[in-house]
XYZ file of C-alpha atoms in Angstrom:
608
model
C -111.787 29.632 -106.972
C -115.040 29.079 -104.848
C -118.153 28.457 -105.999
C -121.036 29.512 -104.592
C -123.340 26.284 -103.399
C -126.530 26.030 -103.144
C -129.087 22.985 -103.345
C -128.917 23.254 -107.154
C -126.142 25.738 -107.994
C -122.863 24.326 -109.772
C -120.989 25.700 -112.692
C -117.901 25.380 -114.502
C -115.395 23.416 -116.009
C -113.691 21.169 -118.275
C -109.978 21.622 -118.773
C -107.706 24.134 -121.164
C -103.981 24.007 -121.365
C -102.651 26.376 -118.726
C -101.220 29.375 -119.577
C -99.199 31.681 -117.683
C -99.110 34.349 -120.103
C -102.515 34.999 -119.827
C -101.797 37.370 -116.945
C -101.567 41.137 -117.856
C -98.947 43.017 -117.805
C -98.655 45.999 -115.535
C -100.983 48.684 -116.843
C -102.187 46.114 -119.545
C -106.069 46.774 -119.248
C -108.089 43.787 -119.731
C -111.647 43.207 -120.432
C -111.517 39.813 -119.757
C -109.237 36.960 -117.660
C -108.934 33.617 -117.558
C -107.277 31.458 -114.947
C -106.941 28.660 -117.646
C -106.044 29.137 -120.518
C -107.123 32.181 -122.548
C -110.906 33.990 -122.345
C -112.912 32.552 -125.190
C -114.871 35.760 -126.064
C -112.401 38.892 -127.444
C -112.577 42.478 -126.999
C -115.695 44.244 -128.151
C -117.679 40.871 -128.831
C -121.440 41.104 -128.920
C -122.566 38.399 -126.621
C -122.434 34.558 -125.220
C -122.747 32.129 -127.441
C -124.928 30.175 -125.680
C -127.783 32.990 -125.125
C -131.028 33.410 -127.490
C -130.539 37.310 -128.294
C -134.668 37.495 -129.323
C -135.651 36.001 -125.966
C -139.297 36.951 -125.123
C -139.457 39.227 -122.195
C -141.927 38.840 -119.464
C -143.753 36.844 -117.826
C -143.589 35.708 -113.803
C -141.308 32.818 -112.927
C -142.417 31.165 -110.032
C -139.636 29.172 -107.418
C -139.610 27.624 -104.544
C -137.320 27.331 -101.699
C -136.679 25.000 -98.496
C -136.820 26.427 -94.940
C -137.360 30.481 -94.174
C -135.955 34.014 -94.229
C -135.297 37.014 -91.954
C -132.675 39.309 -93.555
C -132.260 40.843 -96.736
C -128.285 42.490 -95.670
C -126.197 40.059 -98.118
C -123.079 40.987 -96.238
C -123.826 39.646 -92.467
C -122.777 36.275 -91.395
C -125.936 36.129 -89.556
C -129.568 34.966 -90.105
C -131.226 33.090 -92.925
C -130.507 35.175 -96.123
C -133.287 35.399 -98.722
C -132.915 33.893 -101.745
C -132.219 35.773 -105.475
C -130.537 38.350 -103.795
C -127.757 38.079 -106.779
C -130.635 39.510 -108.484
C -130.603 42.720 -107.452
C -126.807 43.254 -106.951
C -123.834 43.337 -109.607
C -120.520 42.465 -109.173
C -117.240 43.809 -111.357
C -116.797 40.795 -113.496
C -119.267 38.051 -114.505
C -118.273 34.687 -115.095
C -118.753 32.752 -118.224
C -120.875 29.590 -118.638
C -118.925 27.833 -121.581
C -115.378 28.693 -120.043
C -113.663 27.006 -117.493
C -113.186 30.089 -115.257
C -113.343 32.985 -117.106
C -114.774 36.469 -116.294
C -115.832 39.581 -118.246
C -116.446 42.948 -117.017
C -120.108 43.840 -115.950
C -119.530 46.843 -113.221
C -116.217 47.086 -114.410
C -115.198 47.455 -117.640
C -111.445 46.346 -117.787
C -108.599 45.348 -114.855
C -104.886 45.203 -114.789
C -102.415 43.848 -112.426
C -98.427 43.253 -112.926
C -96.397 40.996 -113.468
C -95.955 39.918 -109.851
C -99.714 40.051 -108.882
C -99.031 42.447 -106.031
C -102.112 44.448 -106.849
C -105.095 44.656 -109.063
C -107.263 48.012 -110.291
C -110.793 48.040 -111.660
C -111.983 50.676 -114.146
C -115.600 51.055 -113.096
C -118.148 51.463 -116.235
C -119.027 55.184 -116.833
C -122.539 54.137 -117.651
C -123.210 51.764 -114.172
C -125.918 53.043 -112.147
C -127.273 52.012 -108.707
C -131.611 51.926 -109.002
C -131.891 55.396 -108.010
C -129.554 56.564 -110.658
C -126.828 57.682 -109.067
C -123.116 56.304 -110.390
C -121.599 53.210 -109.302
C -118.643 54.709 -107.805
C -114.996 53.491 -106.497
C -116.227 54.555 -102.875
C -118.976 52.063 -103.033
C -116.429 49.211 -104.152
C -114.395 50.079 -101.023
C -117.104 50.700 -98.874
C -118.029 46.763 -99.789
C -115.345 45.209 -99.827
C -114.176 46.490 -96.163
C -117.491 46.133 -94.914
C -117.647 41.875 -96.325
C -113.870 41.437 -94.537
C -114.784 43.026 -91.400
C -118.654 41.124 -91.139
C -118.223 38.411 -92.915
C -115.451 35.659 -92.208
C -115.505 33.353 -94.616
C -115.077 36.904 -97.087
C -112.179 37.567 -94.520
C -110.729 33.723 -95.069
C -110.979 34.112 -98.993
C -109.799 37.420 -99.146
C -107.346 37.672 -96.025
C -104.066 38.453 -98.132
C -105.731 41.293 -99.774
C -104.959 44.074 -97.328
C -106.678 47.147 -98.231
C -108.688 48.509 -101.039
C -108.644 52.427 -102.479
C -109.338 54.542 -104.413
C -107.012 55.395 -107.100
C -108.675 57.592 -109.960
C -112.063 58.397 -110.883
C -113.568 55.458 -112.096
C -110.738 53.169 -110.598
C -110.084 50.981 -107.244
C -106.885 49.176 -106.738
C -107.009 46.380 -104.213
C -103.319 45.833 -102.745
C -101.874 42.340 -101.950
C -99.376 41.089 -99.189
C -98.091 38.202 -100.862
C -96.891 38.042 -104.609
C -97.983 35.066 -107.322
C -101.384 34.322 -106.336
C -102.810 34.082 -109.628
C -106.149 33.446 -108.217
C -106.255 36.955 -106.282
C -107.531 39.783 -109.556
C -110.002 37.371 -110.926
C -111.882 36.317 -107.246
C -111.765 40.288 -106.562
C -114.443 40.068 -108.835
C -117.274 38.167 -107.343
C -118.456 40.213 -104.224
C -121.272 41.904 -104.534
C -121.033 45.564 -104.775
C -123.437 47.598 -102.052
C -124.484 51.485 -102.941
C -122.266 53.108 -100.010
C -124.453 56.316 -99.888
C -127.972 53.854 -99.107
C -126.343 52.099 -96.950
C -125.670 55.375 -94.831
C -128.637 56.881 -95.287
C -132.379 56.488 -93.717
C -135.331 54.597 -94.343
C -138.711 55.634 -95.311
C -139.241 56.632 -91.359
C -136.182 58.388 -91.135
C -134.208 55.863 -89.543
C -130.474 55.352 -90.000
C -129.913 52.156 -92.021
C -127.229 49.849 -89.813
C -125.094 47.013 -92.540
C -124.039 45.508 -89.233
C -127.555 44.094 -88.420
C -129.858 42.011 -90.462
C -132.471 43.780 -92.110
C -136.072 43.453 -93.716
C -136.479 46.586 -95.577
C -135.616 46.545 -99.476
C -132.207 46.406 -100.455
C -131.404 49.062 -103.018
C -128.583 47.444 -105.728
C -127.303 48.063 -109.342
C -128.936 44.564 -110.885
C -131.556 44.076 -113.448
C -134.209 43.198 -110.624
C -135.576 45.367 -107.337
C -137.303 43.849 -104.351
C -141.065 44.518 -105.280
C -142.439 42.763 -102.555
C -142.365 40.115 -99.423
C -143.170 38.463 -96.879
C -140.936 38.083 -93.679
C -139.918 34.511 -93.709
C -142.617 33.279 -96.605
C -142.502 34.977 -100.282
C -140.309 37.524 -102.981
C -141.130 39.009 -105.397
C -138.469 40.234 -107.318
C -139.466 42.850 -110.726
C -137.283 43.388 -114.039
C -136.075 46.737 -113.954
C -136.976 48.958 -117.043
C -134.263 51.336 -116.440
C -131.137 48.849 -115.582
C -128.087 50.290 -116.848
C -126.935 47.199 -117.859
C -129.164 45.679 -119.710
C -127.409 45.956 -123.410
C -123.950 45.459 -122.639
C -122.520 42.082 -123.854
C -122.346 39.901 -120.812
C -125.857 40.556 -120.311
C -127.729 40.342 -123.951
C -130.387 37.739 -123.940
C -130.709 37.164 -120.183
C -132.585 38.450 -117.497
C -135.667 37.726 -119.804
C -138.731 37.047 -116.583
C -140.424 39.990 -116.221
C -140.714 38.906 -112.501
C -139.332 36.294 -110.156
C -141.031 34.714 -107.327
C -139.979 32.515 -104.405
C -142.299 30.872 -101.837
C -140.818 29.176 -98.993
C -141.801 25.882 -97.627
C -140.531 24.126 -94.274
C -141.494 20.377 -95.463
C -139.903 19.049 -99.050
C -142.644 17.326 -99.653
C -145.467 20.358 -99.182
C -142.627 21.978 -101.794
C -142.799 19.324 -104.518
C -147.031 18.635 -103.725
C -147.171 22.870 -104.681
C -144.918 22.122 -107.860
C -147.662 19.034 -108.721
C -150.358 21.231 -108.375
C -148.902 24.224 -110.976
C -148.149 26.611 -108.039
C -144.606 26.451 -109.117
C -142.924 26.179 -112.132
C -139.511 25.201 -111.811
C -138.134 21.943 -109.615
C -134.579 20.519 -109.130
C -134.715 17.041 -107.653
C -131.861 15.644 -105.356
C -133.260 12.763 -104.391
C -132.665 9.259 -106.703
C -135.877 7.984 -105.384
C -137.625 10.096 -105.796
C -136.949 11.104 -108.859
C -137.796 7.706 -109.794
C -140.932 7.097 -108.271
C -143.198 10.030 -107.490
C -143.236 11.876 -111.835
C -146.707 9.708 -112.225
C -148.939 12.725 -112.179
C -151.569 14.058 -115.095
C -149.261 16.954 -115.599
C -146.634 14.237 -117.002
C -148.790 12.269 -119.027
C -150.165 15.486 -120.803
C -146.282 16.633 -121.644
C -147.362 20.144 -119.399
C -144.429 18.814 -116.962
C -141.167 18.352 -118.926
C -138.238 16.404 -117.133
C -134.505 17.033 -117.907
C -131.439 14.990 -116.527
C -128.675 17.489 -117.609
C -125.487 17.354 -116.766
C -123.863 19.963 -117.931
C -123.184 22.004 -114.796
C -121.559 18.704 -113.050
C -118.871 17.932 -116.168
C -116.275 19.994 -114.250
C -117.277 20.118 -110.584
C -115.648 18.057 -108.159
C -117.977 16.629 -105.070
C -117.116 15.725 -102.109
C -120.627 14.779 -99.881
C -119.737 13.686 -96.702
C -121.074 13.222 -93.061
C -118.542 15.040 -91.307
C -117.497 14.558 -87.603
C -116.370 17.599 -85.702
C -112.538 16.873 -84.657
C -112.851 19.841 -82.319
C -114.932 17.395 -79.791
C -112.455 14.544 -78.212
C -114.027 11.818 -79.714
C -113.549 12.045 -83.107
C -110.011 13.314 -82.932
C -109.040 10.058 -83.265
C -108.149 8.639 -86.759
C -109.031 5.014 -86.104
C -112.394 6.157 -85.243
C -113.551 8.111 -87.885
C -112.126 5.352 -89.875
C -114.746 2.863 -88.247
C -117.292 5.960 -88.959
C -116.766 4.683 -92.727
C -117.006 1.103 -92.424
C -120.653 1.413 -90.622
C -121.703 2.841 -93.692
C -123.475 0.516 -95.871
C -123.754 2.549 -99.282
C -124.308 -0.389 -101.563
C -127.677 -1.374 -98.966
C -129.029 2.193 -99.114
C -128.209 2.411 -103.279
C -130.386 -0.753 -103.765
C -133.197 0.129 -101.536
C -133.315 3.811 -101.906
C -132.214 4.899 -104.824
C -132.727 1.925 -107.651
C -129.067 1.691 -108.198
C -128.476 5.114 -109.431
C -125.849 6.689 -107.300
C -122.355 6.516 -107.610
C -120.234 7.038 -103.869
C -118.046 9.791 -103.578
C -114.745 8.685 -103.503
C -111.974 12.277 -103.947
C -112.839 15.283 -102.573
C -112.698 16.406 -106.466
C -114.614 13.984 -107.222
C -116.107 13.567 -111.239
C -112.594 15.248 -112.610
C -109.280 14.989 -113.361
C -108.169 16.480 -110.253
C -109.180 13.628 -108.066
C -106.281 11.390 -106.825
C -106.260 7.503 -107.834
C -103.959 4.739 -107.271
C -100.404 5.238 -105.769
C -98.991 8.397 -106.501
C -96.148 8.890 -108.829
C -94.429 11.473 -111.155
C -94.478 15.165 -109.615
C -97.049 14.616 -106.839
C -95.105 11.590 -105.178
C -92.514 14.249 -104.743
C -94.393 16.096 -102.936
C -95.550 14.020 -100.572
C -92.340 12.282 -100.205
C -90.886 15.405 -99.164
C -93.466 15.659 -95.990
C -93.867 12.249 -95.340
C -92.925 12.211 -92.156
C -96.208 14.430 -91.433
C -98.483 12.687 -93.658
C -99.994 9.125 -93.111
C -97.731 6.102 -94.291
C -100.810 4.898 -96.287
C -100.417 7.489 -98.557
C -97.936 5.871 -100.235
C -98.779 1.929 -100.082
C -102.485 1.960 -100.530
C -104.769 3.534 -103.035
C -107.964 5.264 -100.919
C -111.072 3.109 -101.206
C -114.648 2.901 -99.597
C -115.628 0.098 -97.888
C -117.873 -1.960 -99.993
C -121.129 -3.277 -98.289
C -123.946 -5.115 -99.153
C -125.932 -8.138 -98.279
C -122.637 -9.775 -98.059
C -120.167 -7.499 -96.908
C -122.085 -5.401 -94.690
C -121.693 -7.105 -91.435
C -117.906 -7.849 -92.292
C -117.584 -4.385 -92.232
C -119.343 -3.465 -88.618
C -116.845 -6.357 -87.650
C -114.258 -4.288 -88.805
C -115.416 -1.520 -87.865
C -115.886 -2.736 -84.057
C -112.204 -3.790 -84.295
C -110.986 -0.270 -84.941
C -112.999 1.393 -82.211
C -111.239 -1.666 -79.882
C -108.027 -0.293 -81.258
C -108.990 3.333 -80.243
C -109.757 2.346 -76.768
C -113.180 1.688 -77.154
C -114.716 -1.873 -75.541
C -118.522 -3.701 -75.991
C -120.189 -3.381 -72.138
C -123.970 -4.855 -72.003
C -124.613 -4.164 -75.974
C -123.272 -0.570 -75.303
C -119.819 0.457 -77.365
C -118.098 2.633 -74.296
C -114.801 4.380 -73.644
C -112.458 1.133 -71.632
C -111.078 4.654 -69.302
C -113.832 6.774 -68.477
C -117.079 3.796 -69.451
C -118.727 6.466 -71.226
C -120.891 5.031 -73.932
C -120.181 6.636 -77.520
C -122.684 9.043 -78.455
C -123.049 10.676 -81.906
C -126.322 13.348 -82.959
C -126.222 13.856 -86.419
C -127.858 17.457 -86.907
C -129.794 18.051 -89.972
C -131.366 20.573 -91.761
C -133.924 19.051 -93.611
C -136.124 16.601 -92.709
C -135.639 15.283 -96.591
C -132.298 14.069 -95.461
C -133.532 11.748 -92.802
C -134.459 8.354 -94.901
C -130.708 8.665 -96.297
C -129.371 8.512 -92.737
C -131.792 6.069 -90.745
C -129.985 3.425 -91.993
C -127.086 4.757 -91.246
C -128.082 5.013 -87.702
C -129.294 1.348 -87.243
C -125.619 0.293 -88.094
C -124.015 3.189 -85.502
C -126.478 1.376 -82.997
C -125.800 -2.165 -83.644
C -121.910 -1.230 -82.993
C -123.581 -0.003 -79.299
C -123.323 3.584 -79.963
C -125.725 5.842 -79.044
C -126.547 7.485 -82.353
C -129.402 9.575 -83.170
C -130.735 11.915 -85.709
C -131.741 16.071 -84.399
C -133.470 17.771 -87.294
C -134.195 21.580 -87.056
C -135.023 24.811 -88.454
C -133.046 26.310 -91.022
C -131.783 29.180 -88.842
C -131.489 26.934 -85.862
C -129.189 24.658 -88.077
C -127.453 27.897 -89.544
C -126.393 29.192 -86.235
C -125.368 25.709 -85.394
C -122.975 25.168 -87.856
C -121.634 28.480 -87.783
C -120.627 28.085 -83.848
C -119.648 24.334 -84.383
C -122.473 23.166 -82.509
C -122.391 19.384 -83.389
C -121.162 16.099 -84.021
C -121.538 15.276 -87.076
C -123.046 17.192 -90.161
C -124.143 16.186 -93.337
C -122.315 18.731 -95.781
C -121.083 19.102 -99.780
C -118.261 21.104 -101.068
C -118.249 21.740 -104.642
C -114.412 22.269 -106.418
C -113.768 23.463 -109.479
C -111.224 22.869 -111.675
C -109.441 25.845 -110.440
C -108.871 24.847 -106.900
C -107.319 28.176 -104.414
C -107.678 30.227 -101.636
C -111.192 28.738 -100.863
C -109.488 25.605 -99.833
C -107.609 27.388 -96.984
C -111.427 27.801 -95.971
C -112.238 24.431 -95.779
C -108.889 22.777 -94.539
C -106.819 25.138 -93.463
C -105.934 25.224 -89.817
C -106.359 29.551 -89.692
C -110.715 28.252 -90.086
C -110.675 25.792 -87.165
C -112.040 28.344 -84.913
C -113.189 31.118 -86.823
C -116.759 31.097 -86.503
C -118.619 30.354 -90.066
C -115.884 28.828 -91.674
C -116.421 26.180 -93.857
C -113.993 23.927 -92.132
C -116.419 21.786 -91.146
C -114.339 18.966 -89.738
C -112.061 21.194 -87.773
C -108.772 19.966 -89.948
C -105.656 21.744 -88.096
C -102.994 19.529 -90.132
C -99.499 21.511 -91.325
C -99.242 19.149 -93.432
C -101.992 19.817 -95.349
C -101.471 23.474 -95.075
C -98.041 23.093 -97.180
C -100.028 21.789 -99.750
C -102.798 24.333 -99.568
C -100.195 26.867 -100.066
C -98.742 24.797 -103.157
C -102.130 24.631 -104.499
C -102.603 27.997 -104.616
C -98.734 29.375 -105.441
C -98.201 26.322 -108.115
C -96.478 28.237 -111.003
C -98.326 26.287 -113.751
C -100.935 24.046 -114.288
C -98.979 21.169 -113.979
C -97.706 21.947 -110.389
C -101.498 23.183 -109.631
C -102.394 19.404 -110.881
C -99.904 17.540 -108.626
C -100.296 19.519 -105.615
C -104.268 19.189 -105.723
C -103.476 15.623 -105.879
C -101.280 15.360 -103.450
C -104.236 17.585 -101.034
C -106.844 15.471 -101.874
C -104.721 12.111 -101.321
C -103.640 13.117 -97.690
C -107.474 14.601 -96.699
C -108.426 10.942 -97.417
C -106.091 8.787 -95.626
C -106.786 11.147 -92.748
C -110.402 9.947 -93.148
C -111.810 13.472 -91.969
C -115.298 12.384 -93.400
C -117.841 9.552 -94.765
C -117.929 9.658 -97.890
C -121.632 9.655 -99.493
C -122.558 9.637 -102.629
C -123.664 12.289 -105.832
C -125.206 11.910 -109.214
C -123.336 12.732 -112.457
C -126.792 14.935 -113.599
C -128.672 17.452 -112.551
C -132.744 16.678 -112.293
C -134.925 18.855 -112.949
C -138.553 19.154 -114.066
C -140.296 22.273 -115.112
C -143.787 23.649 -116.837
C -143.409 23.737 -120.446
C -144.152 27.366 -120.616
C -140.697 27.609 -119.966
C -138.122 27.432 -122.185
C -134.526 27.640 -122.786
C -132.027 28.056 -125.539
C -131.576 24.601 -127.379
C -127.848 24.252 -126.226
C -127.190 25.508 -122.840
C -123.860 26.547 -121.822
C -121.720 23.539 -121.625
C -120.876 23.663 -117.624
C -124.072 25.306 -116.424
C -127.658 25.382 -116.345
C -127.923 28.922 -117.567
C -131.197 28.950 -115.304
C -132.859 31.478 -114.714
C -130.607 33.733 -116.266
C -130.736 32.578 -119.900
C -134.095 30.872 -119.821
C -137.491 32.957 -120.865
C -141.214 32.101 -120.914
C -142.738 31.432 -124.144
C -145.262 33.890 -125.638
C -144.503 36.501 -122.697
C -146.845 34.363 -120.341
């Protein structure tokens, strides 16, 4: 299962004994599945647990965002899409915030698949409504699903072995597979966003046809509990509770959705963002940065309690992390192992901890890092099988040496550029006048490391100093956020700084990110440009394990051989989310235990 990543976003999971028989029958209609384990909530129950029923409603909630907008078309690949779009679109199922991955119907109101998986159907709602009251229909769910395969690719990547989707009964759509097994398949059919066909086709306010292949401005028309009241291109959103959302009293949705409105104002410098939050021009803000969540909460607004701070860490206690700079293996230079290798041992982590953070960050050492899906010591039991049975395509490491970061330091730190400087030797690389250069061509190793925030920058400058005392010519490029979008969606660079988030439901998604299919299809989140069969096998054992434990193994065995490959730098994450937020705003006493529940749960006090 993916999740869906933003700055602050991360949900689900702690682990449930795995349970095969909680896939339905054929014709078996569900309200409800679970990829682990059994859904919490029955049939016919009233609500979350972890909502406040009597929220107040009302009020304006006022965010911020980094960077800019230019499209409002949540289907398109292309542009900077606005934020809180989810706002004003449903999907079939909704997940739940105190399961491990769980969904309910919200558009639809049951599914059933067989035995085998080849298929699933969706029984739309009767009572689902699109904002201009006509019904949510089955045409609309095909009309969006074909439309996010054919302009969207990393929709095609996740969904690719789902080969059509019809029509097949008044209030029903039956998506049909070409592969058998993938458990994962019904439940991610129910997190794309579901577009009203017939506005989509029509015209605008001027009479002109609306295109979903190009980017747009004008007010998207959904079936959510918010509309688009307002903008401006690039700057602010307004979004408005609607009074007339069909949805508003079913279960999955009692005691959320209480802001009367929702605001977003972009800024293009961090530090103009958090200076507006200081000043009570926003109310809500989630802190990434150690440091700076350290140093800069001495303002009045503290002292007088109308600031609160939160470390929470609820959304993190099932989400594995892997953040990474990430060289791009599609350019010569880094297609080398030994090299990317030496990439890792210029990286002083323990330095930058003491100096920049106070100690408080932990380095990222599994790309599931924080659960019990991340590999550790030698492997043994199920998952050495696996790997023994492709070792002759995996790394010999895998099997004599545990994956560790270097550890730096005041002491270690230039033992480590020595070793470092060794392994570019042993790539072909020589020192020429202070400059590290290629002993064939005498082309001095160069490395830009694009960013897309300028907040990033004091987190790599060391980094660069140690790239440069090896001789390399290393520098930093900063730009706009759709200059950097359009960058990483061609491949444009050498070396990103990027995050994945796993959950504890690893699948298709990881095709996506390591599957050799994504090298070159443009927008993929294969950021590294992985084209390994080896570590395709186990993508495909990931996702066709037959239980949990195979699932467990085979993840293991993944995230073992994506490390001794040393595809990325590892960085570092926090264990807790940070946030800080105007006391005005409130939320229920125990949020759900792997989320945030924000905004959707949350509610101003008194209405204000």
């Amino acid at each position: 299962m993916i999740i869906r990543f933003a700055p602050f976003v991360l949900a689900l999971a702690a682990l449930i004994p795995f349970a095969p028989v909680s896939l339905a029958q054929d014709a078996d209609w569900r309200h409800a599945v679970s990829m682990i384990g059994e859904p919490k909530y029955p049939e016919g129950f009233s609500r979350f647990d972890y909502v406040n029923p009597d929220a107040p409603k009302g009020g304006t909630l006022r965010l911020s965002e980094e960077g800019t907008f230019d499209s409002l078309n949540p289907v398109l690949a292309k542009g900077e899409l606005a934020a809180g779009l989810s706002l004003v679109f449903d999907t079939l199922m909704k997940s739940s915030e105190d399961e491990v991955s769980a969904t309910y119907g919200l558009l639809a109101e049951s599914m059933s698949f067989p035995d085998d998986i080849s298929k699933v159907t969706f029984r739309l709602r009767p009572e689902a409504r699109w904002a201009d009251g006509e019904p949510v229909t089955p045409e609309d769910v095909v009309f969006s699903f074909d439309k996010a395969k054919e302009l969207n690719p990393l929709q095609a990547n996740y969904y690719a072995h789902v080969v059509s989707a019809e029509k097949t009964g008044d209030r029903e759509v039956t998506f049909l597979f070409d592969e058998t097994n993938n458990r994962e398949l019904p439940q991610i059919l129910g997190q794309f966003l579901i577009l009203p066909k017939h506005w989509w086709e029509g015209t605008d306010e001027a009479g002109t046809s609306r295109d979903i292949e190009r980017t747009t401005l004008e007010p998207v028309m959904g079936s959510g509990p918010y509309r688009i009241a307002s903008l401006t291109a690039g700057s602010t959103l307004r979004f408005e509770l609607r009074d007339d959302y069909w949805g508003k009293d079913i279960n999955v949705n009692v005691g959320q959705h209480n802001f009367g409105a929702i605001e977003y104002v972009y800024f293009t410098d961090r530090n103009v963002e958090f200076e507006a939050f200081r000043a009570g021009r926003i109310d809500y803000y989630q802190d990434n940065s150690a440091s700076h969540w350290a140093t800069a909460y001495d303002f009045p607004a503290i002292t007088t309690g109308e600031v609160v701070r939160e470390e929470i860490e609820n959304p993190l206690r099932a989400v594995g992390i892997m953040q990474a700079l990430v060289p791009n293996m599609r350019l010569e230079k880094f297609q080398d192992a030994r090299v990317r290798r030496a990439l890792n041992f210029a990286f002083d982590f323990e330095g930058l901890n003491k100096t920049l953070a106070h100690n408080m960050l932990t380095r990222v050492d599994s790309y599931f890092w924080g659960t019990e899906l991340a590999s550790s010591g030698l492997p043994e039991g199920r998952e050495l099988e696996i790997l023994e049975a492709m070792k002759d395509k995996i790394p010999p490491e895998v099997f004599t040496t545990p994956f560790t970061n270097p550890v730096g330091g005041e002491t270690q730190a230039r033992a480590n550029l020595r070793q470092a400087l060794m392994l570019f030797r042993e790539a072909g690389y020589e020192l020429k006048d202070r400059k590290l250069v290629n002993s064939q061509t005498g082309e001095q190793l160069s490395i830009e490391i694009l960013l897309g925030s300028a907040s990033l920058e004091r987190s790599v400058l060391p980094y660069i100093s140690s790239l440069k005392d090896l001789g390399i010519d290393a520098r930093i490029r900063t730009v706009d956020g759709s200059q950097y979008t359009n960058r990483v969606r061609s491949f444009n660079y050498d070396m990103i700084w990027s995050v994945w988030a796993q959950t504890l439901n690893p699948g298709n998604e990881q095709a996506g990110y390591w599957g050799s299919k994504a090298v070159d299809r443009e927008g993929s989140r294969n950021y590294a440009g992985i084209s390994d069969p080896a570590i395709d096998e186990l993508i495909r054992m990931v996702i066709f394990a037959k239980d949990r434990d195979e699932q467990v193994a085979a993840v293991k065995a993944l995230d073992r051989v994506l490390l001794a490959n040393h595809y990325v730098v590892p960085l570092f994450y926090s264990r807790a989310v940070k946030v800080a937020y105007r006391k005005m705003l409130a939320h229920p006493e125990e949020l759900p235990y792997y989320g945030l529940g924000f905004p959707e749960v949350w509610w101003m006090n008194d209405g204000q």
